[in-house]
PDB file of C-alpha atoms in Angstrom:
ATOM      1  CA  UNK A 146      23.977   3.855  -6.301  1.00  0.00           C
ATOM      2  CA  UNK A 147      21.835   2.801  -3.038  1.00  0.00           C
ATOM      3  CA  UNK A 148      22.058   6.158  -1.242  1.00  0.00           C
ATOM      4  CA  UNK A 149      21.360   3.845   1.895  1.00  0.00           C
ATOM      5  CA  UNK A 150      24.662   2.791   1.741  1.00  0.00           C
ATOM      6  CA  UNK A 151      25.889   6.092   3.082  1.00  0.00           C
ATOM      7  CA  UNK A 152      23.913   6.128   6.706  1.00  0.00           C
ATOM      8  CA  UNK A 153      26.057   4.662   9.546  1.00  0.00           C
ATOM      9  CA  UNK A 154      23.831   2.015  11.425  1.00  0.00           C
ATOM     10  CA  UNK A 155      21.833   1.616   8.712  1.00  0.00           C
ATOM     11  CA  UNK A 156      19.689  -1.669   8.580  1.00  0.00           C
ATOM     12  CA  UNK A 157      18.058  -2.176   4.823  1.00  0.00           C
ATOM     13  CA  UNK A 158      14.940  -4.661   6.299  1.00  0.00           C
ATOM     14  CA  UNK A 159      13.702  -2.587   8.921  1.00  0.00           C
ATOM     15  CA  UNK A 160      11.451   0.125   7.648  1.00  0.00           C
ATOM     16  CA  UNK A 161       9.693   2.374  10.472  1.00  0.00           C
ATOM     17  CA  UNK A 162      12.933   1.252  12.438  1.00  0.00           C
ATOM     18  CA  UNK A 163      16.147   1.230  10.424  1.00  0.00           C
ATOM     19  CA  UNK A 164      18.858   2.544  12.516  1.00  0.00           C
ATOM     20  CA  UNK A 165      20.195   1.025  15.546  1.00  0.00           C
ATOM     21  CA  UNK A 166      22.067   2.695  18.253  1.00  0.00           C
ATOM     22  CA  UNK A 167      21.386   5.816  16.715  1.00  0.00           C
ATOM     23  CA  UNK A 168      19.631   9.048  16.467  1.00  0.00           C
ATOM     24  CA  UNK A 169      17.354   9.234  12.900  1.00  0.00           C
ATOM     25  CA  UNK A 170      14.250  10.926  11.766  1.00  0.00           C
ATOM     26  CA  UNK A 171      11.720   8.508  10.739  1.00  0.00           C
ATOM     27  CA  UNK A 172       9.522  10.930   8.442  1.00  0.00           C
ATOM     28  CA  UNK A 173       8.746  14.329   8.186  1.00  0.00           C
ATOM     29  CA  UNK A 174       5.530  14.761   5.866  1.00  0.00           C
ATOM     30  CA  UNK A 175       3.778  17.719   5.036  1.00  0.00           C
ATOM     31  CA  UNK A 176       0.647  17.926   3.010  1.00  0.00           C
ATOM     32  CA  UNK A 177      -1.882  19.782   1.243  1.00  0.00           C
ATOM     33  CA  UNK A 178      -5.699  18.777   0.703  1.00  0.00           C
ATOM     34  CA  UNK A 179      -8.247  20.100  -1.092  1.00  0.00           C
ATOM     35  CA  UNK A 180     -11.888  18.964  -1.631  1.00  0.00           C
ATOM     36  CA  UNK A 181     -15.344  20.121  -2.871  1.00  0.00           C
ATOM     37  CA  UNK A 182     -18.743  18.616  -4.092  1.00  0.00           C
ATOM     38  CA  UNK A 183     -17.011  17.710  -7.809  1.00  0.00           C
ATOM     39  CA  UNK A 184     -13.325  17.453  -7.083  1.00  0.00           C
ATOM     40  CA  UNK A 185     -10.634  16.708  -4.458  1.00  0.00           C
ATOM     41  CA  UNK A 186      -6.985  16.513  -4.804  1.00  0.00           C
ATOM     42  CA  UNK A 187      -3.838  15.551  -2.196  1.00  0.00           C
ATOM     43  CA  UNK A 188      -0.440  15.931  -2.076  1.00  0.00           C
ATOM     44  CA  UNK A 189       2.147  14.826   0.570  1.00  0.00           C
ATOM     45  CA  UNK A 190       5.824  15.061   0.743  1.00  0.00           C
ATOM     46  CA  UNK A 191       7.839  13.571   2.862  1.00  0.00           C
ATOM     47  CA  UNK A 192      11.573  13.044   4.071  1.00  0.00           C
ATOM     48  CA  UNK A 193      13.547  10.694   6.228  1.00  0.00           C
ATOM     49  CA  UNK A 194      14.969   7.225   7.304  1.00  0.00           C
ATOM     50  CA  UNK A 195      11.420   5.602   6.512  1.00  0.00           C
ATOM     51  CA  UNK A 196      11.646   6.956   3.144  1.00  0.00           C
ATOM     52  CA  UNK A 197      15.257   5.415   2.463  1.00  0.00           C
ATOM     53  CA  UNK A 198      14.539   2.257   3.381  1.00  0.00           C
ATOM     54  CA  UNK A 199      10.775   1.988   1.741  1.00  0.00           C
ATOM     55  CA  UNK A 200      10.826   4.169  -1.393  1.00  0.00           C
ATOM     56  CA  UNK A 201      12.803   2.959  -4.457  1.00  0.00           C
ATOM     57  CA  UNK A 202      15.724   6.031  -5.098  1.00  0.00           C
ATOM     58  CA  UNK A 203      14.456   8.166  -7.568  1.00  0.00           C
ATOM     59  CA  UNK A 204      13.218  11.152  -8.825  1.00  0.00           C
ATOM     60  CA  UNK A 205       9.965  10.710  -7.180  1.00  0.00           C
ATOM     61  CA  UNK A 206      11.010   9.179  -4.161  1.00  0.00           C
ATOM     62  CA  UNK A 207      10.189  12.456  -2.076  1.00  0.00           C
ATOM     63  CA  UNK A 208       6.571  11.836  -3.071  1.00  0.00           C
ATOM     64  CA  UNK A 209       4.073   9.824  -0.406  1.00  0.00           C
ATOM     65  CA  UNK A 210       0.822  10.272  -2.178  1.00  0.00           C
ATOM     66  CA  UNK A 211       0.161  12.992  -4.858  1.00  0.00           C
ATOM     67  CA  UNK A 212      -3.333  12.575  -6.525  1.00  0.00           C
ATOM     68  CA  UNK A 213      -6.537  14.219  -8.321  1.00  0.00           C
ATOM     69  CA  UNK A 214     -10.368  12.926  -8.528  1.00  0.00           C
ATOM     70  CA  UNK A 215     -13.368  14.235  -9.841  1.00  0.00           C
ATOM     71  CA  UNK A 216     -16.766  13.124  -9.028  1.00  0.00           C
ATOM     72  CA  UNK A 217     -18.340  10.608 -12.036  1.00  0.00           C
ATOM     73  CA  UNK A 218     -21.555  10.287  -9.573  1.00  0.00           C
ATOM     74  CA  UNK A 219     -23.004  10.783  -5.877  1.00  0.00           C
ATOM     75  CA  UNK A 220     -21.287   7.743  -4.936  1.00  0.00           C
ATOM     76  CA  UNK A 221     -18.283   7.520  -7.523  1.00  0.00           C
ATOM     77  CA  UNK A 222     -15.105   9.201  -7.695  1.00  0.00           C
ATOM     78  CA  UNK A 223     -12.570   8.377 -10.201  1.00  0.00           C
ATOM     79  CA  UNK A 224      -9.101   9.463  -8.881  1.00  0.00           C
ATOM     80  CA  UNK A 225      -5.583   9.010 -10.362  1.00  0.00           C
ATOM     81  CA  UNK A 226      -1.433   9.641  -9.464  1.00  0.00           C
ATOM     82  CA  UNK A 227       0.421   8.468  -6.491  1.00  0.00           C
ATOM     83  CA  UNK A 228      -0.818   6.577  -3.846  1.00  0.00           C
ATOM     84  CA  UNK A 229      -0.370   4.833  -0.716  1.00  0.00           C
ATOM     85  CA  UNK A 230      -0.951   1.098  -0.874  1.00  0.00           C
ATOM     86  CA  UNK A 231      -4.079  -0.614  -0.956  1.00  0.00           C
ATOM     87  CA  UNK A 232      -2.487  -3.609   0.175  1.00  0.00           C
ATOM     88  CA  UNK A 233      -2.290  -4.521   3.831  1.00  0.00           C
ATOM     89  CA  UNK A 234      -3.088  -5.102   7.241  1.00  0.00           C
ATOM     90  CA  UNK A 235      -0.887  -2.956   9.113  1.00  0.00           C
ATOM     91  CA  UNK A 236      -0.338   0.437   8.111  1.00  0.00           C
ATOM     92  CA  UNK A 237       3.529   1.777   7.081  1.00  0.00           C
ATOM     93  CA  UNK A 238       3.258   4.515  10.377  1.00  0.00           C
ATOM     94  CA  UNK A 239       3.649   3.554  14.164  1.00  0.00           C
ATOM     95  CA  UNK A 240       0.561   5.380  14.504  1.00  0.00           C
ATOM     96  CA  UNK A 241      -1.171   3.315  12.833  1.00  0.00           C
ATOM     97  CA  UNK A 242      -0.420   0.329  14.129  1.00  0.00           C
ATOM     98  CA  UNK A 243      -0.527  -1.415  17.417  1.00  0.00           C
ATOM     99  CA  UNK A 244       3.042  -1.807  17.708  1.00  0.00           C
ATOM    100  CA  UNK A 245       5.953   0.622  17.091  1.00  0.00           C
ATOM    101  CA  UNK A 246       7.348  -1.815  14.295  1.00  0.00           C
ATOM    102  CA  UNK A 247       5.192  -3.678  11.555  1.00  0.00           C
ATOM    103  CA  UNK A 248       5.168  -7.495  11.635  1.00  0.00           C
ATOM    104  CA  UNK A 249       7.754  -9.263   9.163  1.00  0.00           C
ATOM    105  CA  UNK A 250       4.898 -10.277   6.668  1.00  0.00           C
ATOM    106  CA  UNK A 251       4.075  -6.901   6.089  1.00  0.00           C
ATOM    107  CA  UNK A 252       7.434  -6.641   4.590  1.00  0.00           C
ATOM    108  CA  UNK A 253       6.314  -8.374   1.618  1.00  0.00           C
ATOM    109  CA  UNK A 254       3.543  -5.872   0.678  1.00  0.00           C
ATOM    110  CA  UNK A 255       3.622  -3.036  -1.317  1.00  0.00           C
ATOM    111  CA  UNK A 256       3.984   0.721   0.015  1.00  0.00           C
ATOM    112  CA  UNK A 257       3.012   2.518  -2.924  1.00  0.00           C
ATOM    113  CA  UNK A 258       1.791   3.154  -6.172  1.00  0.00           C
ATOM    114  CA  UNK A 259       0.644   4.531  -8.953  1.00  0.00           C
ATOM    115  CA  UNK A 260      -1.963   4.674 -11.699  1.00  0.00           C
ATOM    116  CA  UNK A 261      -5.908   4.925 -11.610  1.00  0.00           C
ATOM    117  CA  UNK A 262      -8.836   4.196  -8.616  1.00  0.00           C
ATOM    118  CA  UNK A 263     -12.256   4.199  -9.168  1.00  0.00           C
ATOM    119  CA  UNK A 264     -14.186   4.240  -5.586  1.00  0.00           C
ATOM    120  CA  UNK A 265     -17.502   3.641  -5.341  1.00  0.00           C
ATOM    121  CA  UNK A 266     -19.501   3.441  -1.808  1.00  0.00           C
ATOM    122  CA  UNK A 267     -23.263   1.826  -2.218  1.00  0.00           C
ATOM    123  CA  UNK A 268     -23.392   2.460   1.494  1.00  0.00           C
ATOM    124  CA  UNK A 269     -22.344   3.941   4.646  1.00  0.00           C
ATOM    125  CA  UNK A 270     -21.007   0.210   5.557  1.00  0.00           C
ATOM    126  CA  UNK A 271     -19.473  -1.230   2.682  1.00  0.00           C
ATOM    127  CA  UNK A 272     -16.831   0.797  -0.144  1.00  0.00           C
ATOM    128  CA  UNK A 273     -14.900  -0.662  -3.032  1.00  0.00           C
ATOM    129  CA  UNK A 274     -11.997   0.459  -4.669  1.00  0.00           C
ATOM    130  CA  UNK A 275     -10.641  -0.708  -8.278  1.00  0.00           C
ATOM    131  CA  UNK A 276      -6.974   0.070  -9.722  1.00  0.00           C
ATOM    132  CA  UNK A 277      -5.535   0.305 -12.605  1.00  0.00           C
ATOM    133  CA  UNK A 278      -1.830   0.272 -11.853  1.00  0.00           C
ATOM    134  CA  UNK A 279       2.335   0.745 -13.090  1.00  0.00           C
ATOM    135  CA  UNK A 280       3.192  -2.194 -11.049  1.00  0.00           C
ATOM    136  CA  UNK A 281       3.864  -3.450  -7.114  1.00  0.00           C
ATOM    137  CA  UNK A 282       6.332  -0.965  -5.373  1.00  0.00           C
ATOM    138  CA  UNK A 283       6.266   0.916  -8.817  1.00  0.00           C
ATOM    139  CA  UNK A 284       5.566   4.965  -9.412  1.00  0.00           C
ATOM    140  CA  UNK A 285       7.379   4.692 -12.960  1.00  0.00           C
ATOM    141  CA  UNK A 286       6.072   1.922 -15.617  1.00  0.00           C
ATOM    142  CA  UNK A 287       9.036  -0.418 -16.050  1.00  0.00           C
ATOM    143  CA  UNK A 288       7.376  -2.541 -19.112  1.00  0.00           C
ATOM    144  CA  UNK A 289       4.527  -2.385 -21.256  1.00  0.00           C
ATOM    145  CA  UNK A 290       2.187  -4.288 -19.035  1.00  0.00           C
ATOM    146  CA  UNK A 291      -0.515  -3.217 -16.513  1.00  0.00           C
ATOM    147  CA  UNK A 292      -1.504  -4.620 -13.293  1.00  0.00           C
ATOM    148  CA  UNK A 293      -4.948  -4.166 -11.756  1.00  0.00           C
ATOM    149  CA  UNK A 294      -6.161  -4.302  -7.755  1.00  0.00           C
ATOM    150  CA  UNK A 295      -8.677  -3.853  -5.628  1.00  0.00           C
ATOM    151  CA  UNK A 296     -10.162  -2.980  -2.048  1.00  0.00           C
ATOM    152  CA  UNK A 297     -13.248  -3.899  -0.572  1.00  0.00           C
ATOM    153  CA  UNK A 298     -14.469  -3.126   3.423  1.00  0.00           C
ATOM    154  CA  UNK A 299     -17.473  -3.633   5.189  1.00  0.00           C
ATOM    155  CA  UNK A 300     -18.178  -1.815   9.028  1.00  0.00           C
ATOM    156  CA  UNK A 301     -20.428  -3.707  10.639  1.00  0.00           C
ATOM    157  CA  UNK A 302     -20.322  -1.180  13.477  1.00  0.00           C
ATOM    158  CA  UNK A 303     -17.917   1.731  14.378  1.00  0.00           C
ATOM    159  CA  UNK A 304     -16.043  -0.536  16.242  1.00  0.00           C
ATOM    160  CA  UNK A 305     -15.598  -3.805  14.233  1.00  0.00           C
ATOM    161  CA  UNK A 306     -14.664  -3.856  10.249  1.00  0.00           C
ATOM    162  CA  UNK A 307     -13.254  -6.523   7.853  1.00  0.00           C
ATOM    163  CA  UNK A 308     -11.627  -6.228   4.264  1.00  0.00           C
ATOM    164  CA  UNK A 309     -10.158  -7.554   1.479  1.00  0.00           C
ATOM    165  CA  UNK A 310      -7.767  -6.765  -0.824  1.00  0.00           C
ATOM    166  CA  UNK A 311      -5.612  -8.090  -3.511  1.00  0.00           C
ATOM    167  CA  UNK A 312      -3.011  -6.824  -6.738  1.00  0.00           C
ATOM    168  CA  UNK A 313      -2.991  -8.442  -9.803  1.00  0.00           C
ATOM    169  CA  UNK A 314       0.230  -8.071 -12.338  1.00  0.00           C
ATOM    170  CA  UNK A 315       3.533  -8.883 -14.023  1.00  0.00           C
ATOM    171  CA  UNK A 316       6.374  -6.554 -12.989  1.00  0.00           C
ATOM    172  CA  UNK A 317       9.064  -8.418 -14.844  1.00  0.00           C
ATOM    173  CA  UNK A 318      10.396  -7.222 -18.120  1.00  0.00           C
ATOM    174  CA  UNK A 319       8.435  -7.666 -21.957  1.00  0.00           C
ATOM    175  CA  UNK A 320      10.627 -10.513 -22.229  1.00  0.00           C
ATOM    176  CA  UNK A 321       9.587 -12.756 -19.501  1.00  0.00           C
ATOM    177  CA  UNK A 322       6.413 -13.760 -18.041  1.00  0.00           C
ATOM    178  CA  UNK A 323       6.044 -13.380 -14.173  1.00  0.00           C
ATOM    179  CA  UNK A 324       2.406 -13.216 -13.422  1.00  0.00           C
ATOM    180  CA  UNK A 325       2.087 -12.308  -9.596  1.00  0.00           C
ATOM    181  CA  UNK A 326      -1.065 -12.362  -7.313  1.00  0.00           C
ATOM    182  CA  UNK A 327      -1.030 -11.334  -4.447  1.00  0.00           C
ATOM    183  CA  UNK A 328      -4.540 -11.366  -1.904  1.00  0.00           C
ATOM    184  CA  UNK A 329      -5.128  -9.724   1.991  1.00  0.00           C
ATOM    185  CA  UNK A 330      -7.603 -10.353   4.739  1.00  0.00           C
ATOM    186  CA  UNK A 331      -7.920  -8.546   7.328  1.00  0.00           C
ATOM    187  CA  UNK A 332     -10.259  -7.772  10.799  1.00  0.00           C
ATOM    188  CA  UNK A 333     -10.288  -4.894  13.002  1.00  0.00           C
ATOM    189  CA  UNK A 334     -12.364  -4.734  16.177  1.00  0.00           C
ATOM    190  CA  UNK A 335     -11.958  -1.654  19.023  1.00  0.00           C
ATOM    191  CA  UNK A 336     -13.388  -0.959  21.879  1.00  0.00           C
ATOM    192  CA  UNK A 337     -13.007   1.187  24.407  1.00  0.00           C
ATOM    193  CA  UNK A 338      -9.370   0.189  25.534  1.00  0.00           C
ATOM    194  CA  UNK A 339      -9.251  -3.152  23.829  1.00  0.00           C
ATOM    195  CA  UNK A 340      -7.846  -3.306  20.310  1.00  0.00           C
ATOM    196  CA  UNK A 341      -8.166  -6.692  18.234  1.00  0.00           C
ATOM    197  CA  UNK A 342      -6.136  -6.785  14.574  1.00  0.00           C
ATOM    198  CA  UNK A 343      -6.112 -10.319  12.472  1.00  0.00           C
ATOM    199  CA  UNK A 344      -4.690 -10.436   8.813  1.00  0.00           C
ATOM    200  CA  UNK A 345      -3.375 -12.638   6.417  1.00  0.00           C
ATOM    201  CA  UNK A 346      -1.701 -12.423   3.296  1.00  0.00           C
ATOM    202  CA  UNK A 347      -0.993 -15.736   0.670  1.00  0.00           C
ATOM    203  CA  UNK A 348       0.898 -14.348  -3.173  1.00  0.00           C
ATOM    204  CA  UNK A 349       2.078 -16.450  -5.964  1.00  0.00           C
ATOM    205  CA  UNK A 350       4.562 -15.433  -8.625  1.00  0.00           C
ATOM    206  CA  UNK A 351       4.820 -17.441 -12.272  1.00  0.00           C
ATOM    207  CA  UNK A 352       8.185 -18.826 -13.182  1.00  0.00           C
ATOM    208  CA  UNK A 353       9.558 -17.798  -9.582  1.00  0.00           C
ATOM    209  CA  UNK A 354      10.905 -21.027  -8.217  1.00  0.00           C
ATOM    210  CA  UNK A 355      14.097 -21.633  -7.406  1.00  0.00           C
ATOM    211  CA  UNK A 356      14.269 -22.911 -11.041  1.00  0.00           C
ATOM    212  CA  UNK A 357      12.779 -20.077 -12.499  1.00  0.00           C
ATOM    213  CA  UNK A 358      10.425 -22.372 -13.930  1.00  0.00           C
ATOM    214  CA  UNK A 359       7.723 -23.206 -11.396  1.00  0.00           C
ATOM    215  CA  UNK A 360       5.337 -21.217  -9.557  1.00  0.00           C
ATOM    216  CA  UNK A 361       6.267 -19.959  -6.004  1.00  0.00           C
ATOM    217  CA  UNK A 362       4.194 -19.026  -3.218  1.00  0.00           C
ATOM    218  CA  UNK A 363       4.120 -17.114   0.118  1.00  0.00           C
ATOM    219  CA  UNK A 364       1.947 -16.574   3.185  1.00  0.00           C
ATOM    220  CA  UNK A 365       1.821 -14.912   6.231  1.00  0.00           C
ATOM    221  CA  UNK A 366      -0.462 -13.789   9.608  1.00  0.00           C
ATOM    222  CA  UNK A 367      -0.567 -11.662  12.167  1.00  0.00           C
TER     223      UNK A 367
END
């Protein structure tokens, strides 16, 4: 049973705004990081309306991010467990966005997930970011088949930075084959007062038509 279906007010397509004409609690979130020269771990918990309406019900739906790494190199870490999405322009907080409420395109993005990231960082300016991954909006592996993503910025100064990233993967049972792509741009620029954010996002999904036969496709920008 969607436990959502017990708030009053409760709208299921808003996320870091669900309720209307009501008190709520967005999130509450504590956390925990450690880190030294070999190793570095994190673990967040977290509670609230945001987490209703974003998290699949679950027994790990109190989880935000919960991972380990170790360092393979100077400029390697291989980490693995829960994590936030690498997938996006906007970020899931109103903190971390411009606006109190994330743009409708960023609806159709993941949240979280879970699996294995390898980060490497050949310089101060540019970092990658490979996963190995359960799925799109997955912490539990629902079939026998992996997906894979990855994250790439570049700064070209403090104030202006560009990336790209994108999620490979089929989410749909053994039986059927729904192979879904999914790629995001994005730019950033700051400065002093001024704040400049441009992303897009284009997917396609295998045998996703409204025949169930053909491919479909979606884009968006903000």
């Amino acid at each position: 049973k969607d436990p959502t279906t017990k708030l009053s007010n409760f709208q299921k397509f808003p996320t870091t705004s669900p309720r209307s004409n009501s008190i709520g609690l967005n999130m509450a979130m504590i956390s925990v990081k450690y880190a030294s020269d070999k190793v570095r771990a994190t673990i967040a918990l977290h509670y609230g309306d945001i987490v209703l309406s974003s998290w699949a019900p679950g027994p790990y739906s109190f989880i935000h991010e919960a991972h380990v790494g170790i360092r393979l190199h100077k400029k390697l870490w291989l980490d693995a467990g829960f994590f936030r999405t690498h997938v996006g322009t906007e970020g899931l907080f109103a903190k971390e966005n411009i606006t109190s409420s994330v743009a409708v395109g960023t609806f159709n993005e993941p949240y979280y997930e879970a699996g294995a990231r390898l980060n490497y960082s050949p310089t101060d300016k540019l970092a990658f970011s490979f996963y190995l991954l359960n799925g799109y909006n997955i912490y539990t592996d629902n079939n026998n088949k992996k997906s894979f993503g990855m994250l790439a910025t570049y700064a070209f100064t403090d104030n202006f930075n560009i990336g790209y990233s994108n999620y490979i993967g089929d989410d749909a049972p053994d039986s059927l084959s729904r192979l879904r792509t999914y790629h995001n741009l994005f730019i950033n620029y700051q400065k002093n007062k001024f704040k400049m954010q441009v992303g897009g996002d284009f997917g396609t999904q295998m045998n996703s038509d409204t025949t169930g036969k053909k491919m479909a496709t979606m884009f968006s920008a903000l």
